[in-house]
Amino acid sequence: MSQSYTVEEVAQLLRVSKLTIYDLIKKEELPIFRVGRQMRIDKNDLQSYIHQHKTGAAAPTLAADKIVICGQDIVLDMLGKYLERALGRKVLRSHEGSFNGVMSLYNGECDIASLHMYDGDTNEYNTPYLKKILVSHAYVLLNLVQRQAGFYVQKGNPLAIHSVADISTKNATIINREKGSGARALLDEQLRTHHIAPTHVLGYTNEEASHIDVAAAVANKQADVGIGIEKTAKLVNVDFVPLITERYDIVLLKTADNAALIEAVQAILQSDAFKAEVAALGDYDTAKTGQIMYETL
């Protein structure tokens, strides 16, 4: 069988961003096949693509008429749909976690990054992280939605998990999220502020890359508890233990080129039509949707 690569491996080989590879896949310039949920690229197909583009041209980049949104929540898909209608520009989606999404924004690889990163020292979401990461950039942070974050547990909550302390004291096995995700930040901060070492948590190093994968692992009894959002618990056969109301925000850089995009995003988020569509999904609070949570000068 021919060798194959992940999207990340191809991006590293070609020295471009993963978003560039996703764009090539979306335009069917680079064939893929799937192993479960993972996209893979055959070595021969990659070599064929390289051969076809040996013209001395620069490495492919995302077109200027496209908008790239980083994040996993379905509300971002809705925002993308509204933006396409409002601006007439194609919207691409990258399903990076919070930290990687912000780093993509920092590196000019996306236009909108979503994040839900909890800081245990301030009991605040997102702003403490952005102040450290985007120190050299002007930016605006807008609320997208508020939602409940907490624990996925097996039906009936047999271990009676009600707090982060219960994970340690009841020897519960967890399924974790990947490093850089907002859910991972929440768990790590909760463990830190409750003085629980990750080494004392069974399964801490076992990771999944999405809320639904974590919930499915709990439902399939591969773990006793996972960290995620309430909406997903209702899609999978698990119970949900709320831990915190989290602020799910989006951040955009304040540049002359971005002025129209920022204006359009604010108008969409503040519109009755968008809020009504989000509310119809259930389990989202739109009370702060479209409000500026933080803005640099």
PDB file of C-alpha atoms in Angstrom:
ATOM      1  CA  MET A   1       0.000   0.000   0.000  1.00  0.00           C
ATOM      2  CA  SER A   2       1.292   3.475  -0.880  1.00  0.00           C
ATOM      3  CA  GLN A   3       2.470   5.795   1.875  1.00  0.00           C
ATOM      4  CA  SER A   4       0.089   8.565   2.895  1.00  0.00           C
ATOM      5  CA  TYR A   5       0.200  11.778   4.920  1.00  0.00           C
ATOM      6  CA  THR A   6      -2.090  13.791   7.185  1.00  0.00           C
ATOM      7  CA  VAL A   7      -2.996  17.374   6.255  1.00  0.00           C
ATOM      8  CA  GLU A   8      -0.581  18.638   8.920  1.00  0.00           C
ATOM      9  CA  GLU A   9       2.263  16.505   7.553  1.00  0.00           C
ATOM     10  CA  VAL A  10       1.674  17.761   4.001  1.00  0.00           C
ATOM     11  CA  ALA A  11       1.628  21.367   5.254  1.00  0.00           C
ATOM     12  CA  GLN A  12       4.973  20.785   6.965  1.00  0.00           C
ATOM     13  CA  LEU A  13       6.462  19.141   3.875  1.00  0.00           C
ATOM     14  CA  LEU A  14       5.394  22.012   1.606  1.00  0.00           C
ATOM     15  CA  ARG A  15       6.171  24.663   4.257  1.00  0.00           C
ATOM     16  CA  VAL A  16       2.707  26.228   4.008  1.00  0.00           C
ATOM     17  CA  SER A  17      -0.173  26.555   6.455  1.00  0.00           C
ATOM     18  CA  LYS A  18      -2.759  23.844   6.959  1.00  0.00           C
ATOM     19  CA  LEU A  19      -5.361  26.314   5.691  1.00  0.00           C
ATOM     20  CA  THR A  20      -3.597  26.352   2.319  1.00  0.00           C
ATOM     21  CA  ILE A  21      -3.827  22.562   2.130  1.00  0.00           C
ATOM     22  CA  TYR A  22      -7.508  22.613   3.107  1.00  0.00           C
ATOM     23  CA  ASP A  23      -8.127  25.165   0.358  1.00  0.00           C
ATOM     24  CA  LEU A  24      -6.415  22.914  -2.227  1.00  0.00           C
ATOM     25  CA  ILE A  25      -8.541  19.995  -1.043  1.00  0.00           C
ATOM     26  CA  LYS A  26     -11.721  22.067  -1.211  1.00  0.00           C
ATOM     27  CA  LYS A  27     -10.879  23.112  -4.791  1.00  0.00           C
ATOM     28  CA  GLU A  28     -10.187  19.432  -5.613  1.00  0.00           C
ATOM     29  CA  GLU A  29      -6.622  20.236  -6.651  1.00  0.00           C
ATOM     30  CA  LEU A  30      -5.262  17.771  -4.094  1.00  0.00           C
ATOM     31  CA  PRO A  31      -7.091  14.400  -3.790  1.00  0.00           C
ATOM     32  CA  ILE A  32      -7.785  12.904  -0.363  1.00  0.00           C
ATOM     33  CA  PHE A  33      -9.157   9.762   1.176  1.00  0.00           C
ATOM     34  CA  ARG A  34     -10.519   9.263   4.678  1.00  0.00           C
ATOM     35  CA  VAL A  35      -9.615   6.893   7.485  1.00  0.00           C
ATOM     36  CA  GLY A  36     -12.487   7.351   9.912  1.00  0.00           C
ATOM     37  CA  ARG A  37     -12.753  11.123  10.389  1.00  0.00           C
ATOM     38  CA  GLN A  38      -9.159  11.812   9.362  1.00  0.00           C
ATOM     39  CA  MET A  39      -8.304  13.119   5.907  1.00  0.00           C
ATOM     40  CA  ARG A  40      -5.179  11.619   4.330  1.00  0.00           C
ATOM     41  CA  ILE A  41      -3.266  12.398   1.143  1.00  0.00           C
ATOM     42  CA  ASP A  42      -1.613   9.628  -0.859  1.00  0.00           C
ATOM     43  CA  LYS A  43       2.122  10.084  -1.446  1.00  0.00           C
ATOM     44  CA  ASN A  44       1.718   9.560  -5.195  1.00  0.00           C
ATOM     45  CA  ASP A  45      -1.025  12.214  -5.393  1.00  0.00           C
ATOM     46  CA  LEU A  46       1.170  14.667  -3.513  1.00  0.00           C
ATOM     47  CA  GLN A  47       4.128  14.001  -5.810  1.00  0.00           C
ATOM     48  CA  SER A  48       1.842  14.445  -8.830  1.00  0.00           C
ATOM     49  CA  TYR A  49       0.640  17.815  -7.513  1.00  0.00           C
ATOM     50  CA  ILE A  50       4.230  18.959  -6.930  1.00  0.00           C
ATOM     51  CA  HIS A  51       5.266  17.844 -10.406  1.00  0.00           C
ATOM     52  CA  GLN A  52       2.345  19.690 -12.041  1.00  0.00           C
ATOM     53  CA  HIS A  53       3.280  22.931 -10.276  1.00  0.00           C
ATOM     54  CA  LYS A  54       7.022  22.957 -10.924  1.00  0.00           C
ATOM     55  CA  THR A  55       6.835  26.245 -12.814  1.00  0.00           C
ATOM     56  CA  GLY A  56       8.831  28.468 -10.500  1.00  0.00           C
ATOM     57  CA  ALA A  57       5.668  30.000  -9.078  1.00  0.00           C
ATOM     58  CA  ALA A  58       5.395  30.761  -5.379  1.00  0.00           C
ATOM     59  CA  ALA A  59       3.702  28.327  -3.026  1.00  0.00           C
ATOM     60  CA  PRO A  60      -0.122  28.511  -3.186  1.00  0.00           C
ATOM     61  CA  THR A  61      -1.869  30.887  -0.805  1.00  0.00           C
ATOM     62  CA  LEU A  62      -5.457  31.603   0.079  1.00  0.00           C
ATOM     63  CA  ALA A  63      -7.190  33.977  -2.302  1.00  0.00           C
ATOM     64  CA  ALA A  64      -7.767  37.523  -1.072  1.00  0.00           C
ATOM     65  CA  ASP A  65     -11.483  37.299  -1.847  1.00  0.00           C
ATOM     66  CA  LYS A  66     -11.999  34.574   0.767  1.00  0.00           C
ATOM     67  CA  ILE A  67     -12.672  34.771   4.486  1.00  0.00           C
ATOM     68  CA  VAL A  68     -11.284  32.071   6.782  1.00  0.00           C
ATOM     69  CA  ILE A  69     -12.978  31.385  10.117  1.00  0.00           C
ATOM     70  CA  CYS A  70     -11.258  29.207  12.732  1.00  0.00           C
ATOM     71  CA  GLY A  71     -13.278  27.169  15.236  1.00  0.00           C
ATOM     72  CA  GLN A  72     -15.610  24.207  15.580  1.00  0.00           C
ATOM     73  CA  ASP A  73     -19.019  25.447  16.730  1.00  0.00           C
ATOM     74  CA  ILE A  74     -21.958  25.256  14.313  1.00  0.00           C
ATOM     75  CA  VAL A  75     -22.742  28.926  15.042  1.00  0.00           C
ATOM     76  CA  LEU A  76     -19.574  29.788  13.098  1.00  0.00           C
ATOM     77  CA  ASP A  77     -21.038  28.037  10.058  1.00  0.00           C
ATOM     78  CA  MET A  78     -24.100  30.256  10.401  1.00  0.00           C
ATOM     79  CA  LEU A  79     -21.919  33.352  10.669  1.00  0.00           C
ATOM     80  CA  GLY A  80     -20.092  32.270   7.515  1.00  0.00           C
ATOM     81  CA  LYS A  81     -23.373  31.899   5.634  1.00  0.00           C
ATOM     82  CA  TYR A  82     -24.465  35.411   6.630  1.00  0.00           C
ATOM     83  CA  LEU A  83     -21.061  36.869   5.679  1.00  0.00           C
ATOM     84  CA  GLU A  84     -21.175  35.301   2.217  1.00  0.00           C
ATOM     85  CA  ARG A  85     -24.531  36.971   1.607  1.00  0.00           C
ATOM     86  CA  ALA A  86     -23.454  40.320   3.061  1.00  0.00           C
ATOM     87  CA  LEU A  87     -20.028  40.651   1.432  1.00  0.00           C
ATOM     88  CA  GLY A  88     -20.201  38.325  -1.558  1.00  0.00           C
ATOM     89  CA  ARG A  89     -16.984  36.604  -0.471  1.00  0.00           C
ATOM     90  CA  LYS A  90     -16.416  32.879  -0.086  1.00  0.00           C
ATOM     91  CA  VAL A  91     -16.050  31.705   3.522  1.00  0.00           C
ATOM     92  CA  LEU A  92     -13.733  28.813   4.369  1.00  0.00           C
ATOM     93  CA  ARG A  93     -13.790  27.000   7.707  1.00  0.00           C
ATOM     94  CA  SER A  94     -10.788  25.725   9.635  1.00  0.00           C
ATOM     95  CA  HIS A  95     -11.616  23.551  12.631  1.00  0.00           C
ATOM     96  CA  GLU A  96      -8.671  24.563  14.779  1.00  0.00           C
ATOM     97  CA  GLY A  97      -9.007  24.785  18.558  1.00  0.00           C
ATOM     98  CA  SER A  98      -8.914  28.093  20.417  1.00  0.00           C
ATOM     99  CA  PHE A  99      -5.160  28.574  20.850  1.00  0.00           C
ATOM    100  CA  ASN A 100      -4.227  27.361  17.366  1.00  0.00           C
ATOM    101  CA  GLY A 101      -6.957  29.555  15.900  1.00  0.00           C
ATOM    102  CA  VAL A 102      -5.579  32.655  17.615  1.00  0.00           C
ATOM    103  CA  MET A 103      -2.072  31.761  16.448  1.00  0.00           C
ATOM    104  CA  SER A 104      -3.411  31.403  12.897  1.00  0.00           C
ATOM    105  CA  LEU A 105      -4.855  34.917  13.230  1.00  0.00           C
ATOM    106  CA  TYR A 106      -1.529  36.185  14.576  1.00  0.00           C
ATOM    107  CA  ASN A 107       0.289  34.644  11.593  1.00  0.00           C
ATOM    108  CA  GLY A 108      -2.164  36.024   9.029  1.00  0.00           C
ATOM    109  CA  GLU A 109      -3.583  32.599   8.166  1.00  0.00           C
ATOM    110  CA  CYS A 110      -7.213  33.345   9.068  1.00  0.00           C
ATOM    111  CA  ASP A 111      -9.522  36.351   9.329  1.00  0.00           C
ATOM    112  CA  ILE A 112     -11.702  35.392  12.307  1.00  0.00           C
ATOM    113  CA  ALA A 113     -10.648  33.204  15.232  1.00  0.00           C
ATOM    114  CA  SER A 114     -13.053  31.851  17.824  1.00  0.00           C
ATOM    115  CA  LEU A 115     -11.966  31.083  21.364  1.00  0.00           C
ATOM    116  CA  HIS A 116     -13.268  30.025  24.772  1.00  0.00           C
ATOM    117  CA  MET A 117     -10.204  29.994  27.000  1.00  0.00           C
ATOM    118  CA  TYR A 118     -10.779  30.201  30.745  1.00  0.00           C
ATOM    119  CA  ASP A 119      -8.305  31.904  33.081  1.00  0.00           C
ATOM    120  CA  GLY A 120      -8.525  30.565  36.623  1.00  0.00           C
ATOM    121  CA  ASP A 121      -6.739  33.518  38.244  1.00  0.00           C
ATOM    122  CA  THR A 122      -9.168  36.148  36.956  1.00  0.00           C
ATOM    123  CA  ASN A 123     -12.212  33.881  36.464  1.00  0.00           C
ATOM    124  CA  GLU A 124     -12.451  35.485  33.025  1.00  0.00           C
ATOM    125  CA  TYR A 125     -12.630  34.179  29.499  1.00  0.00           C
ATOM    126  CA  ASN A 126     -10.351  34.995  26.557  1.00  0.00           C
ATOM    127  CA  THR A 127      -9.127  38.541  27.271  1.00  0.00           C
ATOM    128  CA  PRO A 128      -6.223  37.495  29.561  1.00  0.00           C
ATOM    129  CA  TYR A 129      -4.900  35.202  26.832  1.00  0.00           C
ATOM    130  CA  LEU A 130      -5.276  37.703  23.982  1.00  0.00           C
ATOM    131  CA  LYS A 131      -3.427  40.384  25.936  1.00  0.00           C
ATOM    132  CA  LYS A 132      -0.430  38.052  26.050  1.00  0.00           C
ATOM    133  CA  ILE A 133      -0.643  36.588  22.527  1.00  0.00           C
ATOM    134  CA  LEU A 134      -1.680  39.572  20.379  1.00  0.00           C
ATOM    135  CA  VAL A 135       0.609  42.089  22.050  1.00  0.00           C
ATOM    136  CA  SER A 136       1.799  43.514  18.723  1.00  0.00           C
ATOM    137  CA  HIS A 137      -1.632  43.712  17.075  1.00  0.00           C
ATOM    138  CA  ALA A 138      -4.712  45.895  17.352  1.00  0.00           C
ATOM    139  CA  TYR A 139      -7.842  43.757  17.640  1.00  0.00           C
ATOM    140  CA  VAL A 140     -11.490  43.614  18.669  1.00  0.00           C
ATOM    141  CA  LEU A 141     -13.076  40.805  20.691  1.00  0.00           C
ATOM    142  CA  LEU A 142     -16.796  40.205  20.098  1.00  0.00           C
ATOM    143  CA  ASN A 143     -19.097  37.823  21.901  1.00  0.00           C
ATOM    144  CA  LEU A 144     -20.581  35.120  19.692  1.00  0.00           C
ATOM    145  CA  VAL A 145     -22.647  33.221  22.266  1.00  0.00           C
ATOM    146  CA  GLN A 146     -22.610  32.058  25.848  1.00  0.00           C
ATOM    147  CA  ARG A 147     -23.023  28.352  26.592  1.00  0.00           C
ATOM    148  CA  GLN A 148     -22.694  25.806  29.378  1.00  0.00           C
ATOM    149  CA  ALA A 149     -19.435  23.892  29.710  1.00  0.00           C
ATOM    150  CA  GLY A 150     -18.968  20.934  31.977  1.00  0.00           C
ATOM    151  CA  PHE A 151     -18.597  17.180  32.171  1.00  0.00           C
ATOM    152  CA  TYR A 152     -19.962  14.405  30.017  1.00  0.00           C
ATOM    153  CA  VAL A 153     -20.753  11.391  32.202  1.00  0.00           C
ATOM    154  CA  GLN A 154     -22.337   8.049  31.510  1.00  0.00           C
ATOM    155  CA  LYS A 155     -26.127   7.843  31.737  1.00  0.00           C
ATOM    156  CA  GLY A 156     -27.314   8.098  35.331  1.00  0.00           C
ATOM    157  CA  ASN A 157     -23.913   9.491  36.411  1.00  0.00           C
ATOM    158  CA  PRO A 158     -22.924   6.225  38.171  1.00  0.00           C
ATOM    159  CA  LEU A 159     -19.798   7.719  39.803  1.00  0.00           C
ATOM    160  CA  ALA A 160     -21.736  10.794  40.999  1.00  0.00           C
ATOM    161  CA  ILE A 161     -19.340  13.255  39.357  1.00  0.00           C
ATOM    162  CA  HIS A 162     -20.419  16.774  40.309  1.00  0.00           C
ATOM    163  CA  SER A 163     -17.148  18.715  40.505  1.00  0.00           C
ATOM    164  CA  VAL A 164     -13.576  18.623  39.283  1.00  0.00           C
ATOM    165  CA  ALA A 165     -12.499  17.293  42.695  1.00  0.00           C
ATOM    166  CA  ASP A 166     -14.699  14.222  42.183  1.00  0.00           C
ATOM    167  CA  ILE A 167     -12.603  13.171  39.188  1.00  0.00           C
ATOM    168  CA  SER A 168      -9.590  12.658  41.436  1.00  0.00           C
ATOM    169  CA  THR A 169     -11.225  11.401  44.630  1.00  0.00           C
ATOM    170  CA  LYS A 170     -13.425   8.860  42.825  1.00  0.00           C
ATOM    171  CA  ASN A 171     -10.652   7.582  40.515  1.00  0.00           C
ATOM    172  CA  ALA A 172     -12.665   8.434  37.427  1.00  0.00           C
ATOM    173  CA  THR A 173     -11.018   7.847  34.054  1.00  0.00           C
ATOM    174  CA  ILE A 174     -11.273  10.901  31.806  1.00  0.00           C
ATOM    175  CA  ILE A 175     -11.043  11.510  28.099  1.00  0.00           C
ATOM    176  CA  ASN A 176      -9.304  14.821  27.457  1.00  0.00           C
ATOM    177  CA  ARG A 177      -9.264  17.356  24.632  1.00  0.00           C
ATOM    178  CA  GLU A 178      -6.158  18.214  22.626  1.00  0.00           C
ATOM    179  CA  LYS A 179      -3.667  20.818  23.824  1.00  0.00           C
ATOM    180  CA  GLY A 180      -4.671  24.313  22.740  1.00  0.00           C
ATOM    181  CA  SER A 181      -8.420  23.695  22.790  1.00  0.00           C
ATOM    182  CA  GLY A 182     -10.689  25.801  24.980  1.00  0.00           C
ATOM    183  CA  ALA A 183     -12.058  22.712  26.738  1.00  0.00           C
ATOM    184  CA  ARG A 184      -8.516  21.610  27.590  1.00  0.00           C
ATOM    185  CA  ALA A 185      -7.742  25.069  29.003  1.00  0.00           C
ATOM    186  CA  LEU A 186     -10.867  24.885  31.172  1.00  0.00           C
ATOM    187  CA  LEU A 187      -9.951  21.474  32.580  1.00  0.00           C
ATOM    188  CA  ASP A 188      -6.319  22.443  33.168  1.00  0.00           C
ATOM    189  CA  GLU A 189      -7.272  25.664  34.931  1.00  0.00           C
ATOM    190  CA  GLN A 190      -9.862  23.876  37.079  1.00  0.00           C
ATOM    191  CA  LEU A 191      -7.295  21.258  38.074  1.00  0.00           C
ATOM    192  CA  ARG A 192      -4.697  23.946  38.823  1.00  0.00           C
ATOM    193  CA  THR A 193      -6.974  26.101  40.956  1.00  0.00           C
ATOM    194  CA  HIS A 194      -8.164  23.008  42.855  1.00  0.00           C
ATOM    195  CA  HIS A 195      -4.527  21.940  43.401  1.00  0.00           C
ATOM    196  CA  ILE A 196      -4.946  18.642  41.544  1.00  0.00           C
ATOM    197  CA  ALA A 197      -1.917  17.427  39.602  1.00  0.00           C
ATOM    198  CA  PRO A 198      -2.736  16.057  36.122  1.00  0.00           C
ATOM    199  CA  THR A 199      -0.649  13.005  37.021  1.00  0.00           C
ATOM    200  CA  HIS A 200      -3.301  12.176  39.632  1.00  0.00           C
ATOM    201  CA  VAL A 201      -6.046  12.057  36.991  1.00  0.00           C
ATOM    202  CA  LEU A 202      -6.564   8.726  35.245  1.00  0.00           C
ATOM    203  CA  GLY A 203      -6.624   9.036  31.460  1.00  0.00           C
ATOM    204  CA  TYR A 204      -5.411  12.648  31.416  1.00  0.00           C
ATOM    205  CA  THR A 205      -3.148  12.012  28.403  1.00  0.00           C
ATOM    206  CA  ASN A 206      -5.930  10.359  26.361  1.00  0.00           C
ATOM    207  CA  GLU A 207      -7.117  12.992  23.877  1.00  0.00           C
ATOM    208  CA  GLU A 208      -9.834  13.539  21.281  1.00  0.00           C
ATOM    209  CA  ALA A 209     -10.086  16.443  18.837  1.00  0.00           C
ATOM    210  CA  SER A 210     -13.754  17.479  19.198  1.00  0.00           C
ATOM    211  CA  HIS A 211     -16.611  17.697  21.695  1.00  0.00           C
ATOM    212  CA  ILE A 212     -18.536  14.964  19.937  1.00  0.00           C
ATOM    213  CA  ASP A 213     -15.551  12.581  19.959  1.00  0.00           C
ATOM    214  CA  VAL A 214     -15.127  13.111  23.706  1.00  0.00           C
ATOM    215  CA  ALA A 215     -18.828  12.555  24.371  1.00  0.00           C
ATOM    216  CA  ALA A 216     -18.818   9.432  22.188  1.00  0.00           C
ATOM    217  CA  ALA A 217     -15.875   8.002  24.140  1.00  0.00           C
ATOM    218  CA  VAL A 218     -17.832   8.438  27.366  1.00  0.00           C
ATOM    219  CA  ALA A 219     -20.992   6.970  25.821  1.00  0.00           C
ATOM    220  CA  ASN A 220     -18.983   3.941  24.649  1.00  0.00           C
ATOM    221  CA  LYS A 221     -17.549   3.508  28.185  1.00  0.00           C
ATOM    222  CA  GLN A 222     -13.996   4.153  27.086  1.00  0.00           C
ATOM    223  CA  ALA A 223     -13.927   6.740  29.880  1.00  0.00           C
ATOM    224  CA  ASP A 224     -16.042   7.759  32.860  1.00  0.00           C
ATOM    225  CA  VAL A 225     -15.982  11.501  32.226  1.00  0.00           C
ATOM    226  CA  GLY A 226     -15.060  14.024  29.531  1.00  0.00           C
ATOM    227  CA  ILE A 227     -14.962  17.805  29.229  1.00  0.00           C
ATOM    228  CA  GLY A 228     -17.172  19.654  26.738  1.00  0.00           C
ATOM    229  CA  ILE A 229     -20.296  21.709  26.074  1.00  0.00           C
ATOM    230  CA  GLU A 230     -23.934  21.007  26.860  1.00  0.00           C
ATOM    231  CA  LYS A 231     -25.142  21.111  23.248  1.00  0.00           C
ATOM    232  CA  THR A 232     -23.105  18.042  22.319  1.00  0.00           C
ATOM    233  CA  ALA A 233     -24.403  15.990  25.250  1.00  0.00           C
ATOM    234  CA  LYS A 234     -27.854  16.145  23.703  1.00  0.00           C
ATOM    235  CA  LEU A 235     -26.533  14.676  20.466  1.00  0.00           C
ATOM    236  CA  VAL A 236     -24.859  11.699  22.150  1.00  0.00           C
ATOM    237  CA  ASN A 237     -26.157   9.221  24.721  1.00  0.00           C
ATOM    238  CA  VAL A 238     -24.520  10.833  27.775  1.00  0.00           C
ATOM    239  CA  ASP A 239     -25.558  12.992  30.723  1.00  0.00           C
ATOM    240  CA  PHE A 240     -24.164  16.473  31.309  1.00  0.00           C
ATOM    241  CA  VAL A 241     -22.925  18.050  34.536  1.00  0.00           C
ATOM    242  CA  PRO A 242     -22.677  21.863  34.136  1.00  0.00           C
ATOM    243  CA  LEU A 243     -19.515  23.435  35.494  1.00  0.00           C
ATOM    244  CA  ILE A 244     -19.420  27.007  34.169  1.00  0.00           C
ATOM    245  CA  THR A 245     -21.131  29.435  31.796  1.00  0.00           C
ATOM    246  CA  GLU A 246     -18.469  30.104  29.219  1.00  0.00           C
ATOM    247  CA  ARG A 247     -18.113  33.026  26.871  1.00  0.00           C
ATOM    248  CA  TYR A 248     -17.508  31.926  23.304  1.00  0.00           C
ATOM    249  CA  ASP A 249     -16.018  34.911  21.502  1.00  0.00           C
ATOM    250  CA  ILE A 250     -14.488  35.774  18.149  1.00  0.00           C
ATOM    251  CA  VAL A 251     -11.492  38.032  17.563  1.00  0.00           C
ATOM    252  CA  LEU A 252     -10.585  40.044  14.458  1.00  0.00           C
ATOM    253  CA  LEU A 253      -7.520  42.170  13.795  1.00  0.00           C
ATOM    254  CA  LYS A 254      -8.153  45.896  13.403  1.00  0.00           C
ATOM    255  CA  THR A 255      -6.577  46.859  10.088  1.00  0.00           C
ATOM    256  CA  ALA A 256      -7.615  49.156   7.270  1.00  0.00           C
ATOM    257  CA  ASP A 257      -8.335  46.118   5.093  1.00  0.00           C
ATOM    258  CA  ASN A 258     -10.510  44.569   7.811  1.00  0.00           C
ATOM    259  CA  ALA A 259     -12.716  47.574   8.536  1.00  0.00           C
ATOM    260  CA  ALA A 260     -15.576  46.408   6.277  1.00  0.00           C
ATOM    261  CA  LEU A 261     -15.348  42.845   7.618  1.00  0.00           C
ATOM    262  CA  ILE A 262     -15.529  43.979  11.243  1.00  0.00           C
ATOM    263  CA  GLU A 263     -18.495  46.214  10.465  1.00  0.00           C
ATOM    264  CA  ALA A 264     -20.304  43.362   8.688  1.00  0.00           C
ATOM    265  CA  VAL A 265     -19.621  40.875  11.495  1.00  0.00           C
ATOM    266  CA  GLN A 266     -20.924  43.264  14.156  1.00  0.00           C
ATOM    267  CA  ALA A 267     -24.051  44.025  12.135  1.00  0.00           C
ATOM    268  CA  ILE A 268     -24.756  40.317  11.618  1.00  0.00           C
ATOM    269  CA  LEU A 269     -24.209  39.348  15.254  1.00  0.00           C
ATOM    270  CA  GLN A 270     -26.420  42.177  16.480  1.00  0.00           C
ATOM    271  CA  SER A 271     -29.229  41.443  14.033  1.00  0.00           C
ATOM    272  CA  ASP A 272     -32.505  39.947  15.234  1.00  0.00           C
ATOM    273  CA  ALA A 273     -32.436  37.434  12.385  1.00  0.00           C
ATOM    274  CA  PHE A 274     -29.074  35.954  13.374  1.00  0.00           C
ATOM    275  CA  LYS A 275     -29.922  35.835  17.077  1.00  0.00           C
ATOM    276  CA  ALA A 276     -33.248  34.156  16.369  1.00  0.00           C
ATOM    277  CA  GLU A 277     -31.557  31.511  14.219  1.00  0.00           C
ATOM    278  CA  VAL A 278     -29.008  30.808  16.942  1.00  0.00           C
ATOM    279  CA  ALA A 279     -31.681  30.675  19.651  1.00  0.00           C
ATOM    280  CA  ALA A 280     -33.628  28.137  17.584  1.00  0.00           C
ATOM    281  CA  LEU A 281     -30.704  25.722  17.942  1.00  0.00           C
ATOM    282  CA  GLY A 282     -31.211  25.616  21.708  1.00  0.00           C
ATOM    283  CA  ASP A 283     -28.604  25.723  24.511  1.00  0.00           C
ATOM    284  CA  TYR A 284     -27.088  29.038  23.424  1.00  0.00           C
ATOM    285  CA  ASP A 285     -27.467  32.365  25.226  1.00  0.00           C
ATOM    286  CA  THR A 286     -27.427  35.367  22.869  1.00  0.00           C
ATOM    287  CA  ALA A 287     -27.790  38.075  25.536  1.00  0.00           C
ATOM    288  CA  LYS A 288     -24.276  39.374  24.800  1.00  0.00           C
ATOM    289  CA  THR A 289     -24.025  38.346  21.144  1.00  0.00           C
ATOM    290  CA  GLY A 290     -22.375  41.122  19.123  1.00  0.00           C
ATOM    291  CA  GLN A 291     -21.161  43.059  22.156  1.00  0.00           C
ATOM    292  CA  ILE A 292     -17.535  44.207  22.263  1.00  0.00           C
ATOM    293  CA  MET A 293     -15.859  42.318  25.115  1.00  0.00           C
ATOM    294  CA  TYR A 294     -12.496  44.015  24.637  1.00  0.00           C
ATOM    295  CA  GLU A 295     -10.924  46.336  22.094  1.00  0.00           C
ATOM    296  CA  THR A 296      -7.467  47.822  21.723  1.00  0.00           C
ATOM    297  CA  LEU A 297      -7.017  51.431  20.670  1.00  0.00           C
TER     298      LEU A 297
END
